[in-house]
Amino acid sequence: MLDGVVNPMNTSRGRELVTRVKAHQLITIGESPDRYIKQFETKEPLEREWAALQECRGSQIQKVLDVDWSNLQLTLEFDQHAIPLSDFNPQDVALFTSLLSHVIQSIKHCHKNGWVHGDIKPSNILYVPNLRTIRLIDFGASHRIGTSREALTDWQATPMFASPNQLSGEGLVDTGDDWFPLLQIIDQVMSVARDNSIRSTLFTWRDALSIEV
């Protein structure tokens, strides 16, 4: 039900919009099912993702367990029982609707701490069944609010969900870059929702979020 489409790489005034996320090697740690290592090729994206996760840390944000600056490695929490929203199906519409306030809360938490997640999409939002809440993961596209895109040599976005400014590489990074994709997700869910009360709730959320874009 919830999924994204990855398009070929585009360019904007000689700078690269990375629509296929740059591959990071993921390394498992022995028999430990609760963590994995993300291997970076250069220091800048490691520094940025680490800073975002540290400054936005909270119960609905993926935890950093360790950082190895010399080997450019980030050790991250992994919950084998968590379910990405991209695995939801039409029978999960009511569950998605009940989780929507948690998704909004987690995004607002990032914004309050000065960061835009930058790649809000179903696969980056995990449902945690035992806690009946969600967790945001993959802050590889995150930037501080107010960052000039003109100064970036490359940046990440998922075309199906990204805001127009993200796709064009123009303007400043702002909170609308997270609300725009969430609206796209809500629209996807509304297209398969049949229950009138659920549709009404989704419409209400959609109207409230529209003023943020």
Coordinates of C-alpha atoms in Angstrom, one line a residue:
M1 CA 0.0 0.0 0.0
L2 CA 2.7 2.4 1.0
D3 CA 5.8 2.5 -1.2
G4 CA 8.1 4.8 -3.2
V5 CA 9.4 4.9 -6.7
V6 CA 13.1 5.5 -7.4
N7 CA 13.8 7.4 -10.5
P8 CA 17.1 7.7 -12.4
M9 CA 19.6 10.3 -11.2
N10 CA 18.9 13.9 -12.0
T11 CA 21.1 17.0 -12.0
S12 CA 20.5 20.6 -11.1
R13 CA 22.9 23.2 -12.3
G14 CA 25.8 20.7 -12.2
R15 CA 24.9 19.4 -8.8
E16 CA 23.6 15.9 -8.2
L17 CA 20.2 15.0 -6.8
V18 CA 20.8 11.5 -5.5
T19 CA 17.4 9.7 -6.1
R20 CA 19.0 6.3 -5.4
V21 CA 20.4 6.5 -2.0
K22 CA 24.2 6.1 -2.0
A23 CA 25.0 2.6 -0.8
H24 CA 26.4 2.3 2.7
Q25 CA 27.8 -1.1 3.6
L26 CA 25.7 -2.6 6.5
I27 CA 27.7 -4.8 8.7
T28 CA 26.1 -7.3 11.2
I29 CA 27.8 -7.8 14.5
G30 CA 28.3 -11.4 15.4
E31 CA 25.0 -12.9 16.7
S32 CA 23.7 -9.5 18.0
P33 CA 20.2 -9.0 16.5
D34 CA 19.8 -5.6 18.1
R35 CA 22.4 -3.5 16.2
Y36 CA 24.2 -3.1 12.9
I37 CA 27.0 -0.9 11.6
K38 CA 26.6 1.6 8.8
Q39 CA 29.9 2.1 6.9
F40 CA 30.5 5.5 5.3
E41 CA 33.0 6.4 2.6
T42 CA 33.6 10.0 3.7
K43 CA 33.5 11.8 7.0
E44 CA 31.0 14.6 6.2
P45 CA 27.8 12.4 5.9
L46 CA 28.8 10.5 9.0
E47 CA 29.2 13.7 10.9
R48 CA 25.9 15.0 9.7
E49 CA 23.9 11.9 10.4
W50 CA 25.5 11.4 13.8
A51 CA 24.8 15.0 14.8
A52 CA 21.2 14.8 13.7
L53 CA 20.6 11.6 15.6
Q54 CA 22.3 12.9 18.7
E55 CA 20.5 16.2 18.7
C56 CA 17.1 14.7 17.9
R57 CA 17.5 11.7 20.2
G58 CA 14.3 10.5 21.8
S59 CA 12.0 7.5 22.2
Q60 CA 10.7 7.8 18.6
I61 CA 14.1 8.3 17.0
Q62 CA 16.6 5.5 16.0
K63 CA 19.3 5.2 18.6
V64 CA 23.0 5.6 17.9
L65 CA 24.9 3.1 19.9
D66 CA 28.5 4.0 18.9
V67 CA 30.5 6.0 16.4
D68 CA 34.0 5.1 15.2
W69 CA 35.5 8.2 13.6
S70 CA 38.7 6.5 12.5
N71 CA 36.9 3.8 10.5
L72 CA 33.9 6.0 9.5
Q73 CA 31.3 3.7 11.1
L74 CA 28.0 4.3 12.9
T75 CA 26.5 1.6 15.1
L76 CA 22.8 1.9 15.1
E77 CA 19.9 0.2 17.0
F78 CA 18.0 -2.5 15.1
D79 CA 14.6 -3.8 16.2
Q80 CA 13.9 -7.1 14.5
H81 CA 10.3 -6.9 15.5
A82 CA 9.6 -3.4 14.0
I83 CA 7.6 -3.2 10.8
P84 CA 8.2 -0.5 8.2
L85 CA 5.1 1.3 7.0
S86 CA 6.0 0.2 3.5
D87 CA 4.9 -3.3 4.6
F88 CA 1.5 -2.2 5.5
N89 CA -1.5 -3.2 3.3
P90 CA -5.0 -1.9 2.9
Q91 CA -6.2 -3.9 6.0
D92 CA -3.8 -1.7 8.1
V93 CA -5.5 1.6 7.3
A94 CA -7.0 1.9 10.8
L95 CA -3.6 1.1 12.4
F96 CA -1.9 3.7 10.2
T97 CA -4.5 6.3 11.2
S98 CA -4.0 5.6 14.9
L99 CA -0.2 6.0 14.4
L100 CA -0.4 9.2 12.5
S101 CA -0.2 11.4 15.6
H102 CA 3.0 9.6 16.6
V103 CA 4.5 10.2 13.2
I104 CA 3.7 13.9 13.4
Q105 CA 5.0 14.1 16.9
S106 CA 8.3 12.6 15.9
I107 CA 8.8 14.9 13.0
K108 CA 7.9 18.0 15.1
H109 CA 10.5 16.7 17.7
C110 CA 13.2 16.8 15.0
H111 CA 12.1 20.3 13.9
K112 CA 12.2 21.6 17.5
N113 CA 15.8 20.4 17.7
G114 CA 16.7 22.2 14.5
W115 CA 16.7 19.4 12.0
V116 CA 14.7 18.3 8.9
H117 CA 14.7 14.5 8.4
G118 CA 14.8 15.0 4.7
D119 CA 13.6 11.6 3.5
I120 CA 10.2 10.9 5.1
K121 CA 8.7 7.9 3.4
P122 CA 7.1 4.6 4.5
S123 CA 10.3 2.6 4.7
N124 CA 11.8 5.1 7.0
I125 CA 8.9 5.0 9.5
L126 CA 8.8 1.8 11.6
Y127 CA 5.9 0.6 13.6
V128 CA 7.0 -0.8 17.0
P129 CA 4.2 -3.3 17.9
N130 CA 5.1 -3.9 21.6
L131 CA 5.1 -0.1 22.3
R132 CA 2.2 0.7 19.8
T133 CA 4.2 3.6 18.5
I134 CA 6.6 4.5 15.6
R135 CA 10.3 5.2 15.2
L136 CA 12.0 7.3 12.6
I137 CA 15.1 5.8 11.0
D138 CA 17.7 6.6 8.3
F139 CA 18.8 10.2 8.9
G140 CA 21.2 10.1 5.9
A141 CA 19.3 12.9 4.1
S142 CA 18.9 15.1 7.2
H143 CA 20.1 18.7 7.2
R144 CA 19.9 21.6 9.7
I145 CA 16.9 23.9 9.1
G146 CA 18.0 26.9 7.1
T147 CA 20.8 25.1 5.2
S148 CA 21.2 26.5 1.7
R149 CA 20.7 23.8 -1.0
E150 CA 22.7 26.0 -3.4
A151 CA 25.7 25.2 -1.3
L152 CA 25.2 21.4 -1.4
T153 CA 27.2 19.4 -4.1
D154 CA 24.7 16.6 -3.7
W155 CA 21.6 15.7 -1.7
Q156 CA 19.2 12.8 -1.3
A157 CA 15.5 12.7 -2.0
T158 CA 12.9 10.1 -3.0
P159 CA 11.0 11.6 -6.0
M160 CA 7.6 10.2 -5.2
F161 CA 7.6 12.0 -1.8
A162 CA 10.1 14.9 -2.1
S163 CA 9.0 18.5 -2.0
P164 CA 9.5 20.6 -5.2
N165 CA 12.4 22.5 -3.7
Q166 CA 14.2 19.3 -2.8
L167 CA 13.9 18.0 -6.3
S168 CA 15.1 21.3 -7.8
G169 CA 17.8 21.9 -5.3
E170 CA 16.6 25.4 -4.7
G171 CA 16.0 27.5 -1.6
L172 CA 16.6 26.6 2.0
V173 CA 16.0 23.4 3.9
D174 CA 12.8 23.9 5.9
T175 CA 10.2 22.0 7.8
G176 CA 7.9 21.8 4.8
D177 CA 10.4 19.3 3.3
D178 CA 9.1 16.8 5.9
W179 CA 5.4 17.7 5.8
F180 CA 5.1 17.5 2.1
P181 CA 6.0 13.8 1.9
L182 CA 3.8 13.0 4.8
L183 CA 0.9 14.5 2.9
Q184 CA 1.8 12.3 0.0
I185 CA 1.6 9.3 2.3
I186 CA -1.7 10.4 3.7
D187 CA -3.1 10.7 0.2
Q188 CA -2.0 7.2 -0.6
V189 CA -3.8 5.9 2.4
M190 CA -6.9 7.9 1.7
S191 CA -7.1 6.3 -1.7
V192 CA -7.7 2.9 -0.2
A193 CA -9.6 3.9 2.9
R194 CA -13.2 2.8 2.8
D195 CA -14.4 3.6 6.4
N196 CA -15.9 7.1 6.5
S197 CA -14.7 7.8 10.0
I198 CA -11.2 7.0 9.1
R199 CA -11.4 9.1 5.9
S200 CA -12.7 11.9 8.0
T201 CA -9.8 11.7 10.4
L202 CA -7.3 11.6 7.6
F203 CA -8.9 14.6 6.0
T204 CA -8.7 16.5 9.3
W205 CA -5.0 15.7 9.6
R206 CA -4.4 16.5 6.0
D207 CA -6.0 20.0 6.3
A208 CA -4.0 20.7 9.5
L209 CA -0.7 19.7 7.8
S210 CA -1.4 21.6 4.6
I211 CA -0.7 24.9 6.2
E212 CA 2.8 23.7 7.2
V213 CA 3.9 23.2 3.6

